[in-house]
PDB file of C-alpha atoms in Angstrom:
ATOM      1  CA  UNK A   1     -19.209  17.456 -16.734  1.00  0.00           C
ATOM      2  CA  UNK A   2     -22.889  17.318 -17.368  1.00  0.00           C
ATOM      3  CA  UNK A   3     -25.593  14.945 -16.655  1.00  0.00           C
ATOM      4  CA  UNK A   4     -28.370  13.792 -18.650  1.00  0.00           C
ATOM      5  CA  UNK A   5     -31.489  15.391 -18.174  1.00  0.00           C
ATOM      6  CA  UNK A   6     -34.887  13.876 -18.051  1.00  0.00           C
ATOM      7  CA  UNK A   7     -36.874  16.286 -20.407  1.00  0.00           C
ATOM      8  CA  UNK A   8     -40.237  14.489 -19.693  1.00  0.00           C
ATOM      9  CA  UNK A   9     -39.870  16.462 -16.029  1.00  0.00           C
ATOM     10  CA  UNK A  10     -40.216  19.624 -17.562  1.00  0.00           C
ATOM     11  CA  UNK A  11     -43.575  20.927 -18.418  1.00  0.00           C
ATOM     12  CA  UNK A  12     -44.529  21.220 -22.333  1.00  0.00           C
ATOM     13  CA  UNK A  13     -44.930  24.633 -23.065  1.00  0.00           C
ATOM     14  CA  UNK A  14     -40.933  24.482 -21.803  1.00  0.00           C
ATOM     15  CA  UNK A  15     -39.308  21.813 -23.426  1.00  0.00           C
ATOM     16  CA  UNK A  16     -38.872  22.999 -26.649  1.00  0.00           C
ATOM     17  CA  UNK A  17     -36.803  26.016 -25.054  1.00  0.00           C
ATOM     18  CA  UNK A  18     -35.061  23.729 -22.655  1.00  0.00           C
ATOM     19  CA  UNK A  19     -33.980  21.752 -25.164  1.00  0.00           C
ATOM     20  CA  UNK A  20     -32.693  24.491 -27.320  1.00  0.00           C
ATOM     21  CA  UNK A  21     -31.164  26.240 -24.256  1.00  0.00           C
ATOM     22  CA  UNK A  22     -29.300  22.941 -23.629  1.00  0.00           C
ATOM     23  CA  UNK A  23     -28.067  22.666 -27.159  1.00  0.00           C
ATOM     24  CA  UNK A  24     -26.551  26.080 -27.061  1.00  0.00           C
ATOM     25  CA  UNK A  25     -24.939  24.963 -23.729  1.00  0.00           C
ATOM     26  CA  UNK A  26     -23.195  21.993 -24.697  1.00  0.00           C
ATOM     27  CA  UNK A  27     -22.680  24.051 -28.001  1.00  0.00           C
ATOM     28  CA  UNK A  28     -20.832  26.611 -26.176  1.00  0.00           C
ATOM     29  CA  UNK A  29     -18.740  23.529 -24.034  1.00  0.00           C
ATOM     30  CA  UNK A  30     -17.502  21.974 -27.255  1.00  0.00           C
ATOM     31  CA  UNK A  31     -16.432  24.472 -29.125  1.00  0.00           C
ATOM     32  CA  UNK A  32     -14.494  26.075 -25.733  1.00  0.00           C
ATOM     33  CA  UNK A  33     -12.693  22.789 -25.841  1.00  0.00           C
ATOM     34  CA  UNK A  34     -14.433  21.743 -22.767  1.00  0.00           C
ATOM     35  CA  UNK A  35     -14.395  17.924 -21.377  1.00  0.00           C
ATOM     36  CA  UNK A  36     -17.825  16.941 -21.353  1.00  0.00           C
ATOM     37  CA  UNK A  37     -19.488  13.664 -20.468  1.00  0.00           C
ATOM     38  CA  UNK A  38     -22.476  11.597 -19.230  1.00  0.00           C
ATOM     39  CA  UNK A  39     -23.085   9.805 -15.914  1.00  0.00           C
ATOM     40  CA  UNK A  40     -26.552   8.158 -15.939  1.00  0.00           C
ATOM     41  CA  UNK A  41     -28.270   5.054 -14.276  1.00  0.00           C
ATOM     42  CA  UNK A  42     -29.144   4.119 -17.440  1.00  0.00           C
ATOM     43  CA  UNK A  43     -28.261   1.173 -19.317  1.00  0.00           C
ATOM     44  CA  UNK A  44     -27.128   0.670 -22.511  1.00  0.00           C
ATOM     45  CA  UNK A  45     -29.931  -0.048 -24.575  1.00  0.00           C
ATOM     46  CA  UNK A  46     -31.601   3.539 -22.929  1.00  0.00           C
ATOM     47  CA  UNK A  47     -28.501   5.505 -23.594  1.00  0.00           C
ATOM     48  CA  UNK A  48     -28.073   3.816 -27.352  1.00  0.00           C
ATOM     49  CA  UNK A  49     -31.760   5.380 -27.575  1.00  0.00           C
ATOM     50  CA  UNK A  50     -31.030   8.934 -26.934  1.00  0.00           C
ATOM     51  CA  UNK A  51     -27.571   8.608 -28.831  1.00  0.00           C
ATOM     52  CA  UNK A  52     -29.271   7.963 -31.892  1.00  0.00           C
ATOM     53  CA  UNK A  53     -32.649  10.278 -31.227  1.00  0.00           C
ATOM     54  CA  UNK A  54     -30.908  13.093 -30.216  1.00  0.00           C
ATOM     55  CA  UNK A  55     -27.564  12.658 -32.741  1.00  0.00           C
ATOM     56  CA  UNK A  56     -25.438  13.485 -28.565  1.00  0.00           C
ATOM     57  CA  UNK A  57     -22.345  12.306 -30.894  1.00  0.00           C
ATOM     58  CA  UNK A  58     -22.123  15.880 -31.746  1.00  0.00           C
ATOM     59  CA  UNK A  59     -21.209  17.053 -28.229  1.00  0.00           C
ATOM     60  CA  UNK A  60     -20.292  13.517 -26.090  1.00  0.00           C
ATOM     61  CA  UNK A  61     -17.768  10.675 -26.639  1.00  0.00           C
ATOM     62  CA  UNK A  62     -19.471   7.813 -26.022  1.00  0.00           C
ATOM     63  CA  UNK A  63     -16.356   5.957 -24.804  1.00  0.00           C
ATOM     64  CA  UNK A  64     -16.513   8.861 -21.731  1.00  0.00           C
ATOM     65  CA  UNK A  65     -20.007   7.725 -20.932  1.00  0.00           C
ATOM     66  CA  UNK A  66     -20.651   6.535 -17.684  1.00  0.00           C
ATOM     67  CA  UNK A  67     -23.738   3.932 -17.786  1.00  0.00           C
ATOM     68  CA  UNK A  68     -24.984   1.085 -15.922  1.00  0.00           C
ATOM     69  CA  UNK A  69     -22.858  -2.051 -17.659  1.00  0.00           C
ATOM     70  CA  UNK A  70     -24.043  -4.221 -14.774  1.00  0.00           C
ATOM     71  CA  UNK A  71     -20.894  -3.284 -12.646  1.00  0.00           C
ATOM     72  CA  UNK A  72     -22.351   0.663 -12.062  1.00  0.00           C
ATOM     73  CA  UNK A  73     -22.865   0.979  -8.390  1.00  0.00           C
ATOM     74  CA  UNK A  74     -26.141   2.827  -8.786  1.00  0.00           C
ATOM     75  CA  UNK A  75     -26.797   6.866  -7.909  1.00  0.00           C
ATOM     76  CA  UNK A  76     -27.006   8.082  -4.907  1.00  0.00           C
ATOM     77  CA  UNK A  77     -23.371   6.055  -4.619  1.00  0.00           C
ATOM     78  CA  UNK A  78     -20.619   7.964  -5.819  1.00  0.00           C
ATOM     79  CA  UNK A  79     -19.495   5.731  -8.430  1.00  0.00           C
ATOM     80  CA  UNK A  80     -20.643   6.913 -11.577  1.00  0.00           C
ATOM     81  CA  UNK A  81     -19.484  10.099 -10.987  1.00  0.00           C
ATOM     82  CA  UNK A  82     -15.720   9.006  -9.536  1.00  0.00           C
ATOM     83  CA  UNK A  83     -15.953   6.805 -13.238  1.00  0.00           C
ATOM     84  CA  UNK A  84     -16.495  10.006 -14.959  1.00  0.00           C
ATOM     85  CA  UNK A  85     -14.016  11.836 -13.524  1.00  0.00           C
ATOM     86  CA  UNK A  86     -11.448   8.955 -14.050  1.00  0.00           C
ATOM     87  CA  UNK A  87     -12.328   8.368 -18.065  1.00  0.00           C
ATOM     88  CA  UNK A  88     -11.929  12.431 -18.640  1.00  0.00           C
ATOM     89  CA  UNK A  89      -8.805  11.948 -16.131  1.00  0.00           C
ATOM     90  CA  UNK A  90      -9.737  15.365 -14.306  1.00  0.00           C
ATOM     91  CA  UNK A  91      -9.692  15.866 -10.743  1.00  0.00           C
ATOM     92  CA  UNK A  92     -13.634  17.073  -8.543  1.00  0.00           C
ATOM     93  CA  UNK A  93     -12.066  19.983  -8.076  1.00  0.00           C
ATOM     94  CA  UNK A  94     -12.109  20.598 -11.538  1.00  0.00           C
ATOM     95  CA  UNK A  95     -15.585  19.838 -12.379  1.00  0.00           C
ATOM     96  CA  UNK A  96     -19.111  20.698 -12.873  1.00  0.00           C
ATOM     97  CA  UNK A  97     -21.927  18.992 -12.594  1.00  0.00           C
ATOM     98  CA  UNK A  98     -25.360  19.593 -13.735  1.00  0.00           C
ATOM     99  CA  UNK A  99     -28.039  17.303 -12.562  1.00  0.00           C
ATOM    100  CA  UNK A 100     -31.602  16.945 -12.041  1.00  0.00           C
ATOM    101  CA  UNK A 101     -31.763  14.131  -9.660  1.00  0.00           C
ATOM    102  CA  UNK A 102     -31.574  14.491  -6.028  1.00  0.00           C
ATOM    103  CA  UNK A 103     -29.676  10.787  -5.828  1.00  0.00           C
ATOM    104  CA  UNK A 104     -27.532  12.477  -8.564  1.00  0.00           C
ATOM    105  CA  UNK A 105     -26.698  15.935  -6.517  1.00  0.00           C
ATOM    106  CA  UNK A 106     -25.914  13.144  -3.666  1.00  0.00           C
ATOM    107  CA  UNK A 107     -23.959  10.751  -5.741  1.00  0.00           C
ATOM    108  CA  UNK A 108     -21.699  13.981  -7.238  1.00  0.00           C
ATOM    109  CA  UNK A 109     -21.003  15.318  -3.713  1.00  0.00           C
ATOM    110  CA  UNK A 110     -19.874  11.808  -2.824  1.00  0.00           C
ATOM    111  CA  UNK A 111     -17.522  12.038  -5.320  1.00  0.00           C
ATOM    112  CA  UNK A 112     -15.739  15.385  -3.413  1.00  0.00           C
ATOM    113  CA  UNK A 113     -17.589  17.415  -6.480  1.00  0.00           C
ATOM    114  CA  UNK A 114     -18.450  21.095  -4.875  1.00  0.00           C
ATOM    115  CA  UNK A 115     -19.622  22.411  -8.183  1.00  0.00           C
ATOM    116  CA  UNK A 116     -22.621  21.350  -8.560  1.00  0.00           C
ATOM    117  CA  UNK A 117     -25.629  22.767 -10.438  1.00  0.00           C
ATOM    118  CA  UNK A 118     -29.371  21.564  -9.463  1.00  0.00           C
ATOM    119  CA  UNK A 119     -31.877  21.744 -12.504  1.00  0.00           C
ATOM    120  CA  UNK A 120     -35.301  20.336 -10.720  1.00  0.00           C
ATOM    121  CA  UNK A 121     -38.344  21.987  -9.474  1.00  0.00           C
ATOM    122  CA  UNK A 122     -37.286  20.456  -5.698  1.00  0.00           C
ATOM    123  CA  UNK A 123     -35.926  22.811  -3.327  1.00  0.00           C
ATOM    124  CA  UNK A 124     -32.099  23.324  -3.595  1.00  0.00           C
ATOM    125  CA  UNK A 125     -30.247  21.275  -1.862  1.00  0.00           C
ATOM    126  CA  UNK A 126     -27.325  22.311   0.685  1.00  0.00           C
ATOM    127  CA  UNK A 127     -24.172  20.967  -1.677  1.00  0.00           C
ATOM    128  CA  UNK A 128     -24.997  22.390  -4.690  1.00  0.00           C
ATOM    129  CA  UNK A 129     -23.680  25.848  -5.809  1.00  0.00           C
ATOM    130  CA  UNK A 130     -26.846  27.082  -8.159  1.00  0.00           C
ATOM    131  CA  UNK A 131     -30.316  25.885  -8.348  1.00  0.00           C
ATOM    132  CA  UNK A 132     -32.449  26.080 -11.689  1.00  0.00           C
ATOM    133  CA  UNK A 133     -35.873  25.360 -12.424  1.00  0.00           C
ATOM    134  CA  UNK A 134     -34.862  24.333 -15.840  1.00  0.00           C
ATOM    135  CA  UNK A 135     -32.096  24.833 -18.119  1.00  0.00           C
ATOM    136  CA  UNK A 136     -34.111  28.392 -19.701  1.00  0.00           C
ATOM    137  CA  UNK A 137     -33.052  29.546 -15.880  1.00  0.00           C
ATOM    138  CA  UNK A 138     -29.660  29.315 -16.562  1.00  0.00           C
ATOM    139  CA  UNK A 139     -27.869  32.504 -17.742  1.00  0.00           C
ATOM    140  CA  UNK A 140     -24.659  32.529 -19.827  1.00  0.00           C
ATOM    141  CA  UNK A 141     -23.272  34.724 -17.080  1.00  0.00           C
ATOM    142  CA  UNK A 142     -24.158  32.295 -14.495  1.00  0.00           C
ATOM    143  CA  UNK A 143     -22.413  29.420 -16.038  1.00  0.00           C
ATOM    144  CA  UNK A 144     -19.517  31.527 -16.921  1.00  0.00           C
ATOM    145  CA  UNK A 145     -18.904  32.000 -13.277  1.00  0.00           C
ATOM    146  CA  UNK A 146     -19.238  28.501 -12.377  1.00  0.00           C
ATOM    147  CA  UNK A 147     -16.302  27.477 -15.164  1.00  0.00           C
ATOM    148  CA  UNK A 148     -14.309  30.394 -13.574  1.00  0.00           C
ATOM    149  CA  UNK A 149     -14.590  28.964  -9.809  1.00  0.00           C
TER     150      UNK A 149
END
């Protein structure tokens, strides 16, 4: 499962390879048959946004999206994430998550999720698995061996 992911927190001379790092990622997830999915605070009319900006149709299913309808108990809670989980009817122990919000890396732990994968410039917290700067951090190796756990 993977998380949205604030670009603007990532300094300019980066995003462009962030985002194309991330593209090859979710890339690689859909066409391995992956489940993939969303959990954000955001609302609707914010997640609409980036559907249509960013074409995410290509990798997501927006009726596996997990958004704030008004009924999301917000992040650091672990509802968004047990929603997730539910909609792609998989169990935490069968899950990753990548996230680059500390109420996020909370809210998935919450949820009994033990893979999780911490993409902020913070200092790695002590329930997640693999800490990255960035998504150009990330190694294909690396996130091979977190799908193999």
């Amino acid at each position: 499962m993977l998380n949205e992911v604030e670009t603007s927190n990532i300094p300019c001379h980066n995003r462009l390879t962030s985002m194309v790092t991330v593209y090859l990622i979710l890339s690689t997830f859909r066409k391995s048959d992956y489940q993939i999915t969303i959990a954000t605070a955001s609302g609707w009319d914010n997640l609409n946004f980036y559907f249509q900006s960013f074409e995410l149709d290509r990798w997501f299913d927006l009726q596996t999206v997990v958004y704030d309808d008004g009924q999301l108990k917000s992040k650091p809670d672990s509802d968004p994430y047990v929603k997730a989980l539910n909609k792609l009817d998989l169990t935490a122990e069968q899950c990753v998550v990548f996230e680059d919000a500390l109420s996020g890396v909370k809210s998935a732990g919450q949820a009994g999720i033990k893979r999780i994968v911490q993409i902020n410039s913070t200092p790695q917290l002590k329930n997640t698995i693999l800490w990255a700067h960035d998504f150009t951090s990330l190694s294909a190796m690396k996130i091979n061996e977190l799908l193999k756990l």
